[in-house]
CSV table of C-alpha atoms in Angstrom, one decimal:
chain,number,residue,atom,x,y,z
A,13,UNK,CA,-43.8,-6.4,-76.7
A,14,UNK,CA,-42.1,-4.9,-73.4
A,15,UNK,CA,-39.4,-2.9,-73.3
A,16,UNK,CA,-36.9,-3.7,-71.5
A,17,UNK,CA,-33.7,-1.3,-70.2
A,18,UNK,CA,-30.5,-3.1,-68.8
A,19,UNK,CA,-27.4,-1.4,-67.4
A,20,UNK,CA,-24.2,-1.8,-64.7
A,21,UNK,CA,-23.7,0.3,-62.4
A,22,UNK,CA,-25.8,1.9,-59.2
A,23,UNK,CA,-28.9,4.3,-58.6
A,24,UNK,CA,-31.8,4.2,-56.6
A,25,UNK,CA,-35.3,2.8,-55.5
A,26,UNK,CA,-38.6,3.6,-53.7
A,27,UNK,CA,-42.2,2.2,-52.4
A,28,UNK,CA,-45.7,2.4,-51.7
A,29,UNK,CA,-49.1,0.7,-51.9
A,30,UNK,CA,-51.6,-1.5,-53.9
A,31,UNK,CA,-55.6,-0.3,-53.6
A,32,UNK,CA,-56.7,1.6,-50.7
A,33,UNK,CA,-59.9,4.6,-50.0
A,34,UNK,CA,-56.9,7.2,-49.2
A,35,UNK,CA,-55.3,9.4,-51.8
A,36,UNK,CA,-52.0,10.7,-50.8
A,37,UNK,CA,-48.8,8.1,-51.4
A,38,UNK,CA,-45.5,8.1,-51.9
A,39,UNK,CA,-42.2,6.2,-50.6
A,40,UNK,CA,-38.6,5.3,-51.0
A,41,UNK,CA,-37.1,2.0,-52.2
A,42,UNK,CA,-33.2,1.8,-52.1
A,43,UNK,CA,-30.6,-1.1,-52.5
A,44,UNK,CA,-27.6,-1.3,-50.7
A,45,UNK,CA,-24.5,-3.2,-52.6
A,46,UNK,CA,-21.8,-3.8,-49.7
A,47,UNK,CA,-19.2,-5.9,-48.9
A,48,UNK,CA,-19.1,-9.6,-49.0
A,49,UNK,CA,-21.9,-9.9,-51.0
A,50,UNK,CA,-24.4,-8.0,-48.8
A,51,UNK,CA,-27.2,-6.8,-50.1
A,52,UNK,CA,-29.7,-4.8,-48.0
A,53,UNK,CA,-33.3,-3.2,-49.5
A,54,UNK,CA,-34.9,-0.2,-47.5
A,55,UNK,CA,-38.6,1.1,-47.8
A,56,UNK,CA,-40.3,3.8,-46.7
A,57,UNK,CA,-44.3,3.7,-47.0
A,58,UNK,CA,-45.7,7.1,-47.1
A,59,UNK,CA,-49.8,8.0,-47.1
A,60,UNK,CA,-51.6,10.6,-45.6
A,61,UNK,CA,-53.8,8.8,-42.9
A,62,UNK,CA,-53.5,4.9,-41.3
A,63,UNK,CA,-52.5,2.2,-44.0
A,64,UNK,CA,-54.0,-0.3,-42.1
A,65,UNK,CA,-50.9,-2.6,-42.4
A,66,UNK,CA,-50.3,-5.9,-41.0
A,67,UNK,CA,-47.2,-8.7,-41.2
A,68,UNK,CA,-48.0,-12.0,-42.6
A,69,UNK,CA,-46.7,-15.4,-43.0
A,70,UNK,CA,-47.4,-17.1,-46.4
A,71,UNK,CA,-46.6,-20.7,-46.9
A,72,UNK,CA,-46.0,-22.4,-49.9
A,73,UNK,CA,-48.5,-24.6,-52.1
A,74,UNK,CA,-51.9,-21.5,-51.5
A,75,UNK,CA,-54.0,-21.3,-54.6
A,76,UNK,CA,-54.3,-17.9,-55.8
A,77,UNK,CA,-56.7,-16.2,-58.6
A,78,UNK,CA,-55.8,-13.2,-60.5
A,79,UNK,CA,-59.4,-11.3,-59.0
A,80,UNK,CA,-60.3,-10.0,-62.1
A,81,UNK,CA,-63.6,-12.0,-62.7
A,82,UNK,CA,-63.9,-15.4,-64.9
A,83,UNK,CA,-60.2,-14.6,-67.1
A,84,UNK,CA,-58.4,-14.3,-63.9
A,85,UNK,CA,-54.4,-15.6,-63.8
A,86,UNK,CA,-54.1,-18.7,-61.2
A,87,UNK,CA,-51.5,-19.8,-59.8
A,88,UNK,CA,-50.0,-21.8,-56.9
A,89,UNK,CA,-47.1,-20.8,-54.7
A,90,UNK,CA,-44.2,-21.9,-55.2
A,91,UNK,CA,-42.3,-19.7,-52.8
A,92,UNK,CA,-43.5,-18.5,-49.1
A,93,UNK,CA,-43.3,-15.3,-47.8
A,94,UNK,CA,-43.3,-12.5,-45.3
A,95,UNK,CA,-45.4,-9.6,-46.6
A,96,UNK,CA,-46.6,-6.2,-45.3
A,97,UNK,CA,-50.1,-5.3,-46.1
A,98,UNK,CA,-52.3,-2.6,-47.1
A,99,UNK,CA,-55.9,-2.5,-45.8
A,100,UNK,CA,-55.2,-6.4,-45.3
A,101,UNK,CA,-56.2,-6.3,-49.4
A,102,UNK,CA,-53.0,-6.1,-50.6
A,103,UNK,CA,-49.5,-6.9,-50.9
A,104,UNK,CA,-47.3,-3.8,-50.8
A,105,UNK,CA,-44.3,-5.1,-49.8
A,106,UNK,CA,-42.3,-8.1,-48.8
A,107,UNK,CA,-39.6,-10.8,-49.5
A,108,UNK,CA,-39.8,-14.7,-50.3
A,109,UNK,CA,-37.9,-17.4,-48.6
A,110,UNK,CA,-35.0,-17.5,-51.7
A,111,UNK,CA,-34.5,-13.4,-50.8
A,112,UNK,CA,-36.4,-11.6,-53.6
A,113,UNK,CA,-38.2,-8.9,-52.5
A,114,UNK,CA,-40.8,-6.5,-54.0
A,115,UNK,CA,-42.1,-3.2,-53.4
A,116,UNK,CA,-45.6,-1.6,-54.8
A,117,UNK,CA,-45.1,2.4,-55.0
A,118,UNK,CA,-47.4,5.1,-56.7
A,119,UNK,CA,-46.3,6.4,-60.1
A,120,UNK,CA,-49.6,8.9,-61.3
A,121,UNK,CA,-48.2,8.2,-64.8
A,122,UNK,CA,-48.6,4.6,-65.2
A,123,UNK,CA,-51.5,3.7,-67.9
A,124,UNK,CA,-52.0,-0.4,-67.7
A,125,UNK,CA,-53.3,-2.0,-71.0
A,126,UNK,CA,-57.1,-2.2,-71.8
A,127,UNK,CA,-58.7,-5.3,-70.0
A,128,UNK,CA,-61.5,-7.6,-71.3
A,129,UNK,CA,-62.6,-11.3,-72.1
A,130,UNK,CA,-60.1,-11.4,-75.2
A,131,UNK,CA,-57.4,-10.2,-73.2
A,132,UNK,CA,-54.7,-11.8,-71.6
A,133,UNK,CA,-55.8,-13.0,-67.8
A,134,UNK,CA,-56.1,-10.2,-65.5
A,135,UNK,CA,-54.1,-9.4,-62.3
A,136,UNK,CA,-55.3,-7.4,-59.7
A,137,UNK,CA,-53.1,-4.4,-59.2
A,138,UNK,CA,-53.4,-5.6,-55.4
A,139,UNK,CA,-51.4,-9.1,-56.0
A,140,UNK,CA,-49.1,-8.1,-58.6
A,141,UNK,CA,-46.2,-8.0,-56.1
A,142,UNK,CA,-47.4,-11.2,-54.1
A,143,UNK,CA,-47.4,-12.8,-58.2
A,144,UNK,CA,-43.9,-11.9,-58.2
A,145,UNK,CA,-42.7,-13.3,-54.6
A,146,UNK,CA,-44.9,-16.4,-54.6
A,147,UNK,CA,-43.4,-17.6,-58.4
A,148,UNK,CA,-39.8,-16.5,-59.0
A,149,UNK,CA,-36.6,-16.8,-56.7
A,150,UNK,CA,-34.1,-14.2,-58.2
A,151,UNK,CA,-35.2,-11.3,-60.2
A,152,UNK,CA,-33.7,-12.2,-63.6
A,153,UNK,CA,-36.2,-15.4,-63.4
A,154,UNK,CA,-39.1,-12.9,-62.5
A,155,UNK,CA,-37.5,-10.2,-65.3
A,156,UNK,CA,-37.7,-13.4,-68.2
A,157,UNK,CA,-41.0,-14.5,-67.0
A,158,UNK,CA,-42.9,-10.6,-67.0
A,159,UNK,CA,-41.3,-10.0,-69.9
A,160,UNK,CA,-43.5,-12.4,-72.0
A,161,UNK,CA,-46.5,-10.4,-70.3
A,162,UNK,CA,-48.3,-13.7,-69.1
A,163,UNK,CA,-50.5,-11.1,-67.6
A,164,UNK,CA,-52.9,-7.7,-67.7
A,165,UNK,CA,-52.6,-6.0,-64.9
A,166,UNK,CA,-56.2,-5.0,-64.0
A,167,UNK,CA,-56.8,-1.8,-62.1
A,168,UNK,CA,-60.2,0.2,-60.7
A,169,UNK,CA,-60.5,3.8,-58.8
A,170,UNK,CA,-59.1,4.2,-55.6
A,171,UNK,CA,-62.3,3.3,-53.6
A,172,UNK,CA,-64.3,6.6,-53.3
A,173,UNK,CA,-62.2,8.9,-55.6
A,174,UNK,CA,-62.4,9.5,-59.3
A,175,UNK,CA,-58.7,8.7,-60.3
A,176,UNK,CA,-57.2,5.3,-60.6
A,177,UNK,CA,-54.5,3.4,-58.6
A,178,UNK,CA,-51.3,3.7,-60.5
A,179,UNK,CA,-48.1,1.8,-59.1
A,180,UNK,CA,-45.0,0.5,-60.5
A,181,UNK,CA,-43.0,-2.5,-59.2
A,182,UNK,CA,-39.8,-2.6,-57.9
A,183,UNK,CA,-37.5,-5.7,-57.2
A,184,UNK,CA,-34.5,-7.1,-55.6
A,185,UNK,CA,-32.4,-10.3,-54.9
A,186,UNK,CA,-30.0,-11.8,-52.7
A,187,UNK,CA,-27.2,-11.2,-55.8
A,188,UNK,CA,-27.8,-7.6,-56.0
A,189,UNK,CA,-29.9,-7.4,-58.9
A,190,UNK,CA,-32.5,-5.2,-59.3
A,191,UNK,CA,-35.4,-4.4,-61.8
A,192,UNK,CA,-38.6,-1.6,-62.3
A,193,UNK,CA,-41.3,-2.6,-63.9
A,194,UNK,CA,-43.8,0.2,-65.3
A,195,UNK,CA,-46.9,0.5,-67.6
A,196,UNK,CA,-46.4,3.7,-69.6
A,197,UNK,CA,-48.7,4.8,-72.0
A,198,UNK,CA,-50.0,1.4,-72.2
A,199,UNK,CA,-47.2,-0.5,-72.5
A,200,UNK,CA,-44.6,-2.6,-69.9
A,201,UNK,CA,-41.1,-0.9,-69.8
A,202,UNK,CA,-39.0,-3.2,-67.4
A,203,UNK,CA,-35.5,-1.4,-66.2
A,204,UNK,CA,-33.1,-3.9,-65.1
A,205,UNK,CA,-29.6,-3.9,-63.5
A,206,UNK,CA,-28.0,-3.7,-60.6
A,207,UNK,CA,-27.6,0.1,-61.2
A,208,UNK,CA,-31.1,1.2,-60.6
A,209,UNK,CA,-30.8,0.6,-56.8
A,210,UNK,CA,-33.3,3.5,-56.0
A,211,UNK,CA,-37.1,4.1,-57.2
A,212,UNK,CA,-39.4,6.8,-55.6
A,213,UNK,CA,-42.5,8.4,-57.1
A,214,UNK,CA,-43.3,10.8,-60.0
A,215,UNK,CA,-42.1,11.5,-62.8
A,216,UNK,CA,-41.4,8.1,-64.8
A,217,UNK,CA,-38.0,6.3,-64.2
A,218,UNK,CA,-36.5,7.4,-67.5
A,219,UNK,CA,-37.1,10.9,-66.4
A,220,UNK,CA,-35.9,10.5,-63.1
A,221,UNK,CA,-32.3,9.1,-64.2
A,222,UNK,CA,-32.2,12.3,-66.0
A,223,UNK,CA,-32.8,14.5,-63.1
A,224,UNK,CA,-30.5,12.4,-61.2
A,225,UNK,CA,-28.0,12.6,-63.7
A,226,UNK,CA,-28.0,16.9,-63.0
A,227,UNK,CA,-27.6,16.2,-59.3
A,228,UNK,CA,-24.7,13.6,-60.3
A,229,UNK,CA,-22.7,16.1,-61.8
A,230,UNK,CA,-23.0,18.7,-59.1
A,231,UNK,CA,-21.6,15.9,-56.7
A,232,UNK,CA,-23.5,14.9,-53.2
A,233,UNK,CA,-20.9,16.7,-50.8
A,234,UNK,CA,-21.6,19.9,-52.4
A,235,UNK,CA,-25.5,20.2,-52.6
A,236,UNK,CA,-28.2,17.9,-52.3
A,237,UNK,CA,-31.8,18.9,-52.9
A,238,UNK,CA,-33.6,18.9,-49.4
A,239,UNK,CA,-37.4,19.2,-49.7
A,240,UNK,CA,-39.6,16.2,-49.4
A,241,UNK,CA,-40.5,15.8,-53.2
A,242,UNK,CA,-40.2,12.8,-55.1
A,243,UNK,CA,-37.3,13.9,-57.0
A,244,UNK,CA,-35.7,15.3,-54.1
A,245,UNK,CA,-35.7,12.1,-52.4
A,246,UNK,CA,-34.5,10.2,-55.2
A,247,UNK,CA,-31.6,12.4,-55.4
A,248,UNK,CA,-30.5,12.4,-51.8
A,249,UNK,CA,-31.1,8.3,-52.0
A,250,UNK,CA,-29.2,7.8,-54.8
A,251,UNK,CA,-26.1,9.9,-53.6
A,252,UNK,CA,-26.2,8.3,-49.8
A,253,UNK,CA,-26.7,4.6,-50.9
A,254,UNK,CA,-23.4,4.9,-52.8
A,255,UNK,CA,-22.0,7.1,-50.3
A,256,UNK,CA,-22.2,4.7,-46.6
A,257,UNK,CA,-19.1,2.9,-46.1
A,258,UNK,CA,-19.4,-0.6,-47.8
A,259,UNK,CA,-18.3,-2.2,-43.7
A,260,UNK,CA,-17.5,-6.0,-43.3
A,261,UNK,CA,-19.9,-5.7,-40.5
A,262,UNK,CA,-23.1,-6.5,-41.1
A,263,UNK,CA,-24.3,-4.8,-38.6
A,264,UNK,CA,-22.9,-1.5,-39.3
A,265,UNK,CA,-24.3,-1.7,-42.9
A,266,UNK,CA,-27.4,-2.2,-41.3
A,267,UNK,CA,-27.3,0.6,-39.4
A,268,UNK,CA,-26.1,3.4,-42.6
A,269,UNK,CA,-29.4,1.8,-45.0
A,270,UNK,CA,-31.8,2.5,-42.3
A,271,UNK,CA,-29.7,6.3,-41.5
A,272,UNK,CA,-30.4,6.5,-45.7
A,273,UNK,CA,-34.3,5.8,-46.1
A,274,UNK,CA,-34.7,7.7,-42.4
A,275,UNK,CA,-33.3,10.5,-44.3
A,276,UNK,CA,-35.7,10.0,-47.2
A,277,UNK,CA,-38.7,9.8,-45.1
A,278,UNK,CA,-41.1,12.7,-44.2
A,279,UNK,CA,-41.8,13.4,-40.5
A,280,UNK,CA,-44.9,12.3,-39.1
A,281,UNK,CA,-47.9,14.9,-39.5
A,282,UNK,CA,-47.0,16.4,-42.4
A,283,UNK,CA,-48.8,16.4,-45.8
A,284,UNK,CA,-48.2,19.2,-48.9
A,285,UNK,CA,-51.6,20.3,-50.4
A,286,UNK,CA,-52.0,19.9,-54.0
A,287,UNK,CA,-49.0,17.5,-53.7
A,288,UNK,CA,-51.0,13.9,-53.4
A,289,UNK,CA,-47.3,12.0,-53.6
A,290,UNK,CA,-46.2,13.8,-50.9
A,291,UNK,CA,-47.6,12.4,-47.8
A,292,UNK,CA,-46.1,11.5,-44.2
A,293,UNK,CA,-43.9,8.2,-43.6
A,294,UNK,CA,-46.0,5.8,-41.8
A,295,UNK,CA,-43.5,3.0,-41.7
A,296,UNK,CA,-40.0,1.7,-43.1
A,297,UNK,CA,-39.1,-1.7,-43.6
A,298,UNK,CA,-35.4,-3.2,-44.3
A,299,UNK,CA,-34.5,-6.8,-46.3
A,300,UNK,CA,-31.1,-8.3,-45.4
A,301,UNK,CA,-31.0,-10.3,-47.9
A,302,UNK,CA,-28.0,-12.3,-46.8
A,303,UNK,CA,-28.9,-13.1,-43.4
A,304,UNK,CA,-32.7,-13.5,-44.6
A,305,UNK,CA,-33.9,-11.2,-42.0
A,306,UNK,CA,-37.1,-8.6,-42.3
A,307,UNK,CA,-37.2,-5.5,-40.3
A,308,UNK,CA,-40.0,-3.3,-39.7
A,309,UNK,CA,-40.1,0.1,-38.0
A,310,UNK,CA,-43.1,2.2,-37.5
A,311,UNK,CA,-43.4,5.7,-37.1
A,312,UNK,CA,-45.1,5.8,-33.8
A,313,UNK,CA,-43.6,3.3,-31.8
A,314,UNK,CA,-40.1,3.1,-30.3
A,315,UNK,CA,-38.5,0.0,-31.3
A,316,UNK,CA,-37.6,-1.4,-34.6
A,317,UNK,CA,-38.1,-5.2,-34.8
A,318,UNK,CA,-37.6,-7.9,-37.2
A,319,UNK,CA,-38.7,-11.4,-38.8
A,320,UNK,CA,-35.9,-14.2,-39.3
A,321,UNK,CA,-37.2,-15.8,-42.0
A,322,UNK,CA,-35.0,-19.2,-41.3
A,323,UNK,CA,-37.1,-19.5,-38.6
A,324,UNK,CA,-40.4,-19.4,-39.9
A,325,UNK,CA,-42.2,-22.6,-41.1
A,326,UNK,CA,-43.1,-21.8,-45.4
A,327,UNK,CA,-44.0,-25.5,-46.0
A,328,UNK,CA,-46.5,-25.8,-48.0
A,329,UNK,CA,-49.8,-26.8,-45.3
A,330,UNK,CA,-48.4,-24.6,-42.6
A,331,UNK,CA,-50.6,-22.5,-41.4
A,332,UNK,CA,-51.2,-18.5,-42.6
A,333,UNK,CA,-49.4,-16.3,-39.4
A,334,UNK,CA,-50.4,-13.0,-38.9
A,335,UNK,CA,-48.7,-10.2,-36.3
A,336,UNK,CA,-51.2,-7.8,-35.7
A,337,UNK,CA,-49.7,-4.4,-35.8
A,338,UNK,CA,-52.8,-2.3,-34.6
A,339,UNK,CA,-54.4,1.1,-35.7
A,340,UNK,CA,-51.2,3.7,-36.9
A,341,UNK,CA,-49.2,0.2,-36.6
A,342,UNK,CA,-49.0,1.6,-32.7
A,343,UNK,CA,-48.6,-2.2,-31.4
A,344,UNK,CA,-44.8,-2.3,-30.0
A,345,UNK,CA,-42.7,-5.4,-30.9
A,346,UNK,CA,-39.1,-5.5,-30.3
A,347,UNK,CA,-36.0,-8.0,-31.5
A,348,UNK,CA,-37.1,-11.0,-33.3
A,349,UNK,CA,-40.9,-11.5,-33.2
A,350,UNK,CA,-41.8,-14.9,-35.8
A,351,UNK,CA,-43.1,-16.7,-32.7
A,352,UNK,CA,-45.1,-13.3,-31.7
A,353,UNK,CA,-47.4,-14.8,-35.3
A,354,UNK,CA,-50.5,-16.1,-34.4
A,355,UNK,CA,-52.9,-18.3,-36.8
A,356,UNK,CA,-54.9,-16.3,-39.4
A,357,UNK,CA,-56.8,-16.8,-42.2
A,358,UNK,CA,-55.2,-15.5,-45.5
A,359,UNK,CA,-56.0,-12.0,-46.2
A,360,UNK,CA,-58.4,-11.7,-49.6
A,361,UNK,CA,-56.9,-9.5,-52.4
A,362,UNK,CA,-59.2,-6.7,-53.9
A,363,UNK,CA,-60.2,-7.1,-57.1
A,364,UNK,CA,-63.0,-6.6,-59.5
A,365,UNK,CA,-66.4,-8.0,-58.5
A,366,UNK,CA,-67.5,-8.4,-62.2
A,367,UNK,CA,-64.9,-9.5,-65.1
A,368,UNK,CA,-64.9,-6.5,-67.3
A,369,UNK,CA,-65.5,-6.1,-71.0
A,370,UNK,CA,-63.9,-2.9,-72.7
């Protein structure tokens, strides 16, 4: 059975990436909770070389398989969605027409149960968050339904290393609400509440609340750990998502989240050696959930732009969209960009090529 953690008040929340050949990733994942019932969600995707990321447009009504051989979940989408990709194999961020978003990040701890044919179906790592936006339209729906572990989540080596891809999920909603979903040791452990508003990387979220709870106590105006580590960034998150002025103005509350997962990020070049989550910020994206609107913002371009998602056709038989974003995501975009979307075929998630049997 999963375990499942509920509280009230407010913390923090990071992000990162589904399979890929690269080894160093980390991220940020925070949640704003401002006035009027604004709710905003900040990323930052960090990995040591080009993440090959893409935006796409995903109606309603595709047919999905789990990719995890003959006992593969299947499912049908209920919701449509705007996604960023990894390596167009993956899902590592995104939100759904009813305002729940996801974020995939790297947590080296995370052990997923043992898959085979008398298992539950399998779920490749790669569509776990696309599972969660193409099925649920709050996070308490998607808490009730993961809880009863319709699913094993069905990893493999990062593609050329000797170490396997080990994420945890985060989630938010157009309420506020918020929930972490990790394997540990085996087992699901599901943290849900509108208080855990951040998530970054290592160690496990029950450790990090501890840590956080030191930096608590020392206060935010006094000292705030600077460096670039995963705890570090959780810390300085957590205090300046709960610090920004909750303004009436949209607008302005815009403007403090992406001030708070800038200051999260790590500048472009830099990498710490024998510190795989530590990697340079390739890219943020920010969810308004309220006015349904996506933003992206690349490291290496100059202009931040953004998806209106009322805009964009989700019925089911519209067509799959794509905006291609280019090598280092160099392509420059700027203000609102669904009619920049051009016809694709859907990306294919990676999975296993064989069902396995251990």
């Amino acid at each position: 059975m999963p375990r499942i953690v509920r509280t009230l008040p407010c913390l923090v929340a990071a992000a990162t990436l589904a399979l890929s050949p690269l080894s160093s990733l980390a991220c940020t994942r925070v949640v704003y909770l401002g006035a009027n019932d604004d709710v905003i969600t900040a990323r930052s995707m960090d990995w040591k070389q080009d993440v090959a990321t893409n935006l796409y447009v995903l109606p309603r009504g595709i047919a999905r398989t789990g990719e995890a051989g003959p006992n593969s979940i299947r499912w049908t989408a209920k919701y449509g969605s705007v996604v960023a990709t990894g390596y167009d194999v993956s899902t590592t961020d995104g939100v759904n027409e009813k305002g729940l978003s996801a974020q995939l990040l790297w947590l080296v701890e995370s052990q997923y149960p043992k898959f085979g044919k008398d298992s539950k179906p399998g779920l490749t790592i790669a569509a776990w968050a696309q599972y969660v936006l193409d099925n649920f339209a709050t996070v308490a729906e998607a808490v009730s339904a993961l809880e009863k572990e319709p699913f094993t989540v069905v990893t493999d080596n990062v593609p050329g290393e000797d170490r396997l891809t080990t994420l945890h999920l985060s989630m938010s909603d157009k309420t506020g609400d918020s929930a972490i979903v990790e394997y540990i040791n085996g087992k699901q452990v599901i943290h849900h509440g509108k208080q855990y508003q951040v998530m970054t990387n290592s160690p496990t979220f029950d450790e990090q609340l501890a840590l956080n709870a030191y930096w608590t106590q020392i206060g935010g105006t006094t000292f705030l750990p600077g460096t670039n580590r995963a705890s570090d960034r959780f810390a300085r998150a957590s205090f300046y998502i709960n610090a920004i002025p909750k303004s009436e103005d949209p607008v302005q509350a815009l403007a403090s989240v992406f001030g708070v997962i800038r200051n999260a990020s790590v500048p472009f070049g830099i990498t710490t050696p024998g510190q795989p989550n530590i990697s340079s910020t390739r890219w943020r994206t920010v969810v308004d959930h309220k006015r349904m609107l996506y933003f992206f913002e690349s490291a290496l371009t100059p202009n931040t732009f953004w998806v209106d998602l009322n805009k964009v056709d989700f019925s089911a038989g519209a067509p799959v969209l794509r905006l291609d974003l280019g090598k280092d995501q160099r392509n420059t975009f700027s203000g609102e960009v669904s009619a920049s979307f051009k016809a694709a075929p859907p990306f294919a998630f990676l999975g296993l090529k064989t069902a396995k049997t251990g």
